[in-house]
Coordinates of C-alpha atoms in Angstrom, one line a residue:
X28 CA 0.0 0.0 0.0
X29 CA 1.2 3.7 -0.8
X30 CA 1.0 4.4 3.1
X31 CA 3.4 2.0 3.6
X32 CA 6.7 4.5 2.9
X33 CA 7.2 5.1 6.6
X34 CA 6.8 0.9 7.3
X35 CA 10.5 -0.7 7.5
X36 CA 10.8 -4.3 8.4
X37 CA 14.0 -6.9 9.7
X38 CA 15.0 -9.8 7.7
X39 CA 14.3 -12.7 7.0
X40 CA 13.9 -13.6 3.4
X41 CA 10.8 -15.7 2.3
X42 CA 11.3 -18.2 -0.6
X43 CA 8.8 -16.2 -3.7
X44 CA 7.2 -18.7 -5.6
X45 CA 7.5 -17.4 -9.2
X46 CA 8.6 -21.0 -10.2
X47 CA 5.8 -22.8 -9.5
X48 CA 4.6 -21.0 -13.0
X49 CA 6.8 -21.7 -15.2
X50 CA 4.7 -23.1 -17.7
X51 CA 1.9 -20.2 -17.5
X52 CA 1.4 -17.8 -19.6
X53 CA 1.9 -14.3 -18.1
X54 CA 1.8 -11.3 -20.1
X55 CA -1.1 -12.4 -22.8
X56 CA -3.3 -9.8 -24.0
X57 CA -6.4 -9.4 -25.1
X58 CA -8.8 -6.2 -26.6
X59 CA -10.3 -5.0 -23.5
X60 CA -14.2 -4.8 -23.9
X61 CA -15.2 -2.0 -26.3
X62 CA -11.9 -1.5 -27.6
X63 CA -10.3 1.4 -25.8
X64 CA -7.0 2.2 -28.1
X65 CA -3.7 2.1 -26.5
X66 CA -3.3 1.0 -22.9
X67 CA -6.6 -0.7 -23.0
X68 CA -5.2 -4.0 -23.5
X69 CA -5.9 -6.7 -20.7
X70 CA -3.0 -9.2 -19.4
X71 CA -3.1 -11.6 -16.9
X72 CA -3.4 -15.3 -16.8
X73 CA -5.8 -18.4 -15.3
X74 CA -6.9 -16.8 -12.3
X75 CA -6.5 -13.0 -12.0
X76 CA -7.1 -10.5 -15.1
X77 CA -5.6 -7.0 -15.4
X78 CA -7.5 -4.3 -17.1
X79 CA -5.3 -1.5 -17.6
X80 CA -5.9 2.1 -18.3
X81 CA -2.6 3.7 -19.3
X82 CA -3.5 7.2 -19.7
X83 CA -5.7 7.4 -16.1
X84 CA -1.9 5.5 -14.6
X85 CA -4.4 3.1 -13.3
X86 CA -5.0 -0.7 -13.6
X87 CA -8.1 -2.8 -12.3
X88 CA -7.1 -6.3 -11.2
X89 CA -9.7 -9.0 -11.0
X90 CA -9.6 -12.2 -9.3
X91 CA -11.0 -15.1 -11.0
X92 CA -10.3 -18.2 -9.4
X93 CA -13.5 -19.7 -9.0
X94 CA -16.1 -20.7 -7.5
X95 CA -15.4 -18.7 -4.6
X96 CA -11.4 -16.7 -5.3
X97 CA -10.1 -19.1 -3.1
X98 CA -6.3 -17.9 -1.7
X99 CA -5.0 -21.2 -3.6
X100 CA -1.0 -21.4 -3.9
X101 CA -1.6 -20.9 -7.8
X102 CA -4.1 -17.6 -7.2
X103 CA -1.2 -16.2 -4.4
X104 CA 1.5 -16.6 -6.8
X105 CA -0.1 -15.4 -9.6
X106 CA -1.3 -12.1 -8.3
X107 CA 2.3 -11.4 -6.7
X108 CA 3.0 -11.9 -10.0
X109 CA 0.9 -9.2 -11.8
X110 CA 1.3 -6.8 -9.1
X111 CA 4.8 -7.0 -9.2
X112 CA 4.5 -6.5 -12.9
X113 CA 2.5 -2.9 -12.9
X114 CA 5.0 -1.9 -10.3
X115 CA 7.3 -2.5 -12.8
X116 CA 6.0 -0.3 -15.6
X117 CA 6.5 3.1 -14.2
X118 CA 3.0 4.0 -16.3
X119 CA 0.8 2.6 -13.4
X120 CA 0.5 4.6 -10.0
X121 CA -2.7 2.9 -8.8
X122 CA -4.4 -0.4 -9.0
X123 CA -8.1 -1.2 -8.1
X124 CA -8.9 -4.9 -6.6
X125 CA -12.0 -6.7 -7.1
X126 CA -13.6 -9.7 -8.2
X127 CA -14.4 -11.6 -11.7
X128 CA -16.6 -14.3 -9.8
X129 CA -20.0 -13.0 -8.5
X130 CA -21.3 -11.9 -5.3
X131 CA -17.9 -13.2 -3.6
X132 CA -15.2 -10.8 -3.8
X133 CA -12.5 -13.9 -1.9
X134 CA -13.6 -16.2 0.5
X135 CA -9.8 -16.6 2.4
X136 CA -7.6 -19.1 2.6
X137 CA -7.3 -22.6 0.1
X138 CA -8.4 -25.0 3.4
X139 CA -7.5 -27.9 1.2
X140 CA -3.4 -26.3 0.8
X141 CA -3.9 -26.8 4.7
X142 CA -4.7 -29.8 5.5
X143 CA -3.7 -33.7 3.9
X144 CA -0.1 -31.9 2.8
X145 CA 3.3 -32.3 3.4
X146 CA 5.2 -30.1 6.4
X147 CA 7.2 -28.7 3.2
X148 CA 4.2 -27.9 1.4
X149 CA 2.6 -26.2 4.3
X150 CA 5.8 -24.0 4.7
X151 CA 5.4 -23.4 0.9
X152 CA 1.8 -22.0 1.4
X153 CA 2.2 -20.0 4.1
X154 CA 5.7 -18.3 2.4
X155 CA 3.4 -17.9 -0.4
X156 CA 0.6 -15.9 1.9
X157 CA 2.7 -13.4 3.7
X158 CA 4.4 -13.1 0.0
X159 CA 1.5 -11.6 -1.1
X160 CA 0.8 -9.8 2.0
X161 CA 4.2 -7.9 2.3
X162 CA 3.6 -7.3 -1.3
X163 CA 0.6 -5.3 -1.1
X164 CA 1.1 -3.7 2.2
X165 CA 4.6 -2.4 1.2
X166 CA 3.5 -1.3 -2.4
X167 CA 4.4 1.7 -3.7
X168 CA 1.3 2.3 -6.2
X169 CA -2.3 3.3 -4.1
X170 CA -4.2 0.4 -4.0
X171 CA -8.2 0.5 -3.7
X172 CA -9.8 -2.5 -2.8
X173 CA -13.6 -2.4 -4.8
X174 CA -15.4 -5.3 -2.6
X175 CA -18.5 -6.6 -4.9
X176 CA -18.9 -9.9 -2.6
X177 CA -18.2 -11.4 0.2
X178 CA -14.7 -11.1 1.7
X179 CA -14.0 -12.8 4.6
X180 CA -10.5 -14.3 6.6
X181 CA -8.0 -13.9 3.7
X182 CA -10.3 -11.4 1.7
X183 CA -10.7 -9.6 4.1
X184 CA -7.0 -9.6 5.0
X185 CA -6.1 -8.4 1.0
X186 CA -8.9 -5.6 1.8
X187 CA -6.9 -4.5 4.8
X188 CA -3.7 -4.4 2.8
X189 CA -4.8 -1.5 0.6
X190 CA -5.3 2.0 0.9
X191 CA -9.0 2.5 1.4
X192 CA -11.6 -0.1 0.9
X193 CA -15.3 0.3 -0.6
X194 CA -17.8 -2.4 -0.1
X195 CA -21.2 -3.3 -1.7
X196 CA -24.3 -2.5 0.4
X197 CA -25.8 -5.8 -0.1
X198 CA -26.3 -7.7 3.9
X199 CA -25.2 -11.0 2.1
X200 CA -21.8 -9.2 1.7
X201 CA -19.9 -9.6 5.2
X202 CA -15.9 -9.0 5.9
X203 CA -14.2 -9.8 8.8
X204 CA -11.7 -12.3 10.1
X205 CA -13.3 -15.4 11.2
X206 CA -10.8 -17.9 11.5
X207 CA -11.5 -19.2 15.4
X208 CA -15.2 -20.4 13.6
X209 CA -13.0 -22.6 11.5
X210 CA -11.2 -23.7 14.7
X211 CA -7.3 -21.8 13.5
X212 CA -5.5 -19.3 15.1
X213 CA -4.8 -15.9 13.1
X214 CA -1.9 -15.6 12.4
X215 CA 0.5 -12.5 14.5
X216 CA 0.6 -10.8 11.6
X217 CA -2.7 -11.0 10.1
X218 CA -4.0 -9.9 14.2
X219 CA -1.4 -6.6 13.6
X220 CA -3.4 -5.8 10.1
X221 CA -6.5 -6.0 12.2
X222 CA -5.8 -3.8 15.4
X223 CA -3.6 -1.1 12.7
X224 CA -7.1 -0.9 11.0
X225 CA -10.0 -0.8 13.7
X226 CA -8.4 -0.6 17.0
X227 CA -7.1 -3.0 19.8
X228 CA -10.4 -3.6 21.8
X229 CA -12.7 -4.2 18.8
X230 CA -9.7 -6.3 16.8
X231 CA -9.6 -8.3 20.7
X232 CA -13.5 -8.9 20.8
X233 CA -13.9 -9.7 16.8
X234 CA -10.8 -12.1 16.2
X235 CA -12.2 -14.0 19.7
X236 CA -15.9 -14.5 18.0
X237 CA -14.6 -14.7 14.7
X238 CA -17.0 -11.4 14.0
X239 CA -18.1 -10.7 10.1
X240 CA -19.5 -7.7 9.5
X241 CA -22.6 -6.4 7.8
X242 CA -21.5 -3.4 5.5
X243 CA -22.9 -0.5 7.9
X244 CA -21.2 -2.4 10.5
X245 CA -18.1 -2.7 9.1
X246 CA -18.8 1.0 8.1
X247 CA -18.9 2.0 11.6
X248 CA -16.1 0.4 13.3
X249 CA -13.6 1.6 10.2
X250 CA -13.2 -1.8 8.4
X251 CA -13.9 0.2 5.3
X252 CA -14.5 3.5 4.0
X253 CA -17.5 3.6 2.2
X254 CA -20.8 1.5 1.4
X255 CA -22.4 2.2 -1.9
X256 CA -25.0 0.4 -4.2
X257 CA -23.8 -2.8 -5.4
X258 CA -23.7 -1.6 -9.4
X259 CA -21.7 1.1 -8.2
X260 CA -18.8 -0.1 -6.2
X261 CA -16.2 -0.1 -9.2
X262 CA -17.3 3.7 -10.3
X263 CA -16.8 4.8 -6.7
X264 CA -13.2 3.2 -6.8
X265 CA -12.2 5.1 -9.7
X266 CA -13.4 8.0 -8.3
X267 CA -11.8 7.9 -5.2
X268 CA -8.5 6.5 -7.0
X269 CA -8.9 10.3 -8.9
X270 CA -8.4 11.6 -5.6
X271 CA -5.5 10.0 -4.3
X272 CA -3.6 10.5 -7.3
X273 CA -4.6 13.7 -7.3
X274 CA -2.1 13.9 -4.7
X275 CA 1.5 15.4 -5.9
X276 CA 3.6 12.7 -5.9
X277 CA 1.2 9.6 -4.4
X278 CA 2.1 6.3 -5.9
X279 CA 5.5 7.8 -7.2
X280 CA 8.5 5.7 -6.1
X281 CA 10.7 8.0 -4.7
X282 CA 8.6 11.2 -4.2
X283 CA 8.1 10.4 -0.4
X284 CA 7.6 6.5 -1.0
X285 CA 9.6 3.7 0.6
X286 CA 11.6 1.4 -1.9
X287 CA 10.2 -1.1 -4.0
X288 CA 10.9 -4.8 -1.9
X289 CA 14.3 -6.3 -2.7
X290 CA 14.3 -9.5 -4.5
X291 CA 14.5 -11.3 -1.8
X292 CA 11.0 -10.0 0.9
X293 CA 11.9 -10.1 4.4
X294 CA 9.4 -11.6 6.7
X295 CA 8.7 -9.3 9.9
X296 CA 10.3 -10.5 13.4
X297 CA 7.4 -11.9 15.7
X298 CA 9.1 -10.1 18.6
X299 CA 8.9 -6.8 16.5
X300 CA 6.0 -6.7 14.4
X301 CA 3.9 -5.1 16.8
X302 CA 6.1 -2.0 16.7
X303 CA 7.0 -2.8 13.1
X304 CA 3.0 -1.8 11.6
X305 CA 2.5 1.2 11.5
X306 CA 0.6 2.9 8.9

């Protein structure tokens, strides 16, 4: 996230996952719908599609991995990937997240990558996770994440990761982190995310129940920052994108930003992270 300039972490480099794909297809393109002349081309590959908009510096980036966008190790490496790849092209200062699959915008965590594996695989998952976590949080474009679904656990966790989050008023749409429902412990630093966001006592009492909440709910406590009409959740992130980029210098590497990650992420330290969030 753009916020993140004033973030810095210790070390402790995670294995990235890029070769797992070697034999996808990144970079394919594809005439966006309605044509749209140059930098209306889409790229992406199986599960996430990138629609960008060159002359606004802005890129939407769907997940597609369904039935329900699913965090599978595949879906994690492959938007690490894209991200990574608008970061890249100095053209893009912002990037909208939402969903290609309907009325679920990602319900968390693969639960079969979690169970019936290996120890190594397990390791492999997880690496992959925080990956994509670090990646987003410590991004140096604004990221907006436009929920049309239902987002909890990891969704919501990918929601917390960006710069300002709008969600659909529809009462089937909840976000939260429910993991202690599903019998697991959040993770330190997914907890962190969740206090940075909404505060220590209502992070305490929600990760404990396993809370999802309704949209004015999630309104009120600060999980997001607006509720609109469900048909007009990716116009309102366009809109407020305009604004942040309106900003001299916001998304810019090197105009107030921190550094684009090494090659090599570093997790956080347990013992630090606490101190080590702060947006």
């Amino acid at each position: 996230m753009a916020l993140a300039s004033r973030v810095r972490f210790p070390a402790r480099a995670l294995l990235r996952p890029w070769t797992l794909l070697l034999g996808t297809t990144f970079g394919r393109t594809e005439p966006a719908a309605g044509g749209g002349g140059d930098g209306a081309r889409r790229f992406g590959s199986q599960r996430v599609l990138v629609e960008p908009d060159a002359a606004a510096g802005v890129a939407v980036m769907k997940f597609r991995n369904p039935p329900v966008n699913s965090l599978s190790l595949e879906l994690l490496t492959e938007l690490v990937i894209s991200l990574e790849k608008l970061e890249n092209d100095k053209t893009f200062r912002g990037v909208i997240l939402t969903s290609d699959c309907p009325r679920v915008f990602s319900a968390g965590l693969d639960l079969t990558e979690m169970c019936g594996r290996s120890p190594a695989h397990y390791a492999e998952y997880w690496k992959a996770v925080q990956e994509l976590w670090l990646r987003m949080y410590l991004s140096n474009l604004v990221l907006i994440a436009a929920i049309n679904g239902a987002c909890p656990a990891g969704g919501c966790i990918i929601a917390l990761t960006c710069d300002y989050r709008i969600l659909a008023d529809n009462p089937k749409y909840h976000i939260g982190l429910n993991e202690t429902l599903l019998g697991i412990v959040a993770p330190f630093w997914f907890k962190d995310t969740y206090v940075n966001t909404i505060g220590h006592h209502a992070s305490e009492q929600a990760l404990q129940l396993g809370t999802l909440f309704p949209p004015a709910e999630a309104l009120r406590v600060g999980l997001v920052d607006q509720v609109v009409p469900e048909d007009q959740v990716l116009s309102t992130a366009l809109s407020a994108m305009a604004r942040w980029l309106a900003i001299p210098g916001e998304g810019q590497v090197g105009v107030g930003k921190q550094s684009p990650l090494p090659s090599q992420p570093e997790a956080p330290d347990k013992t630090r992270s606490s101190q080590a969030i702060h947006r």
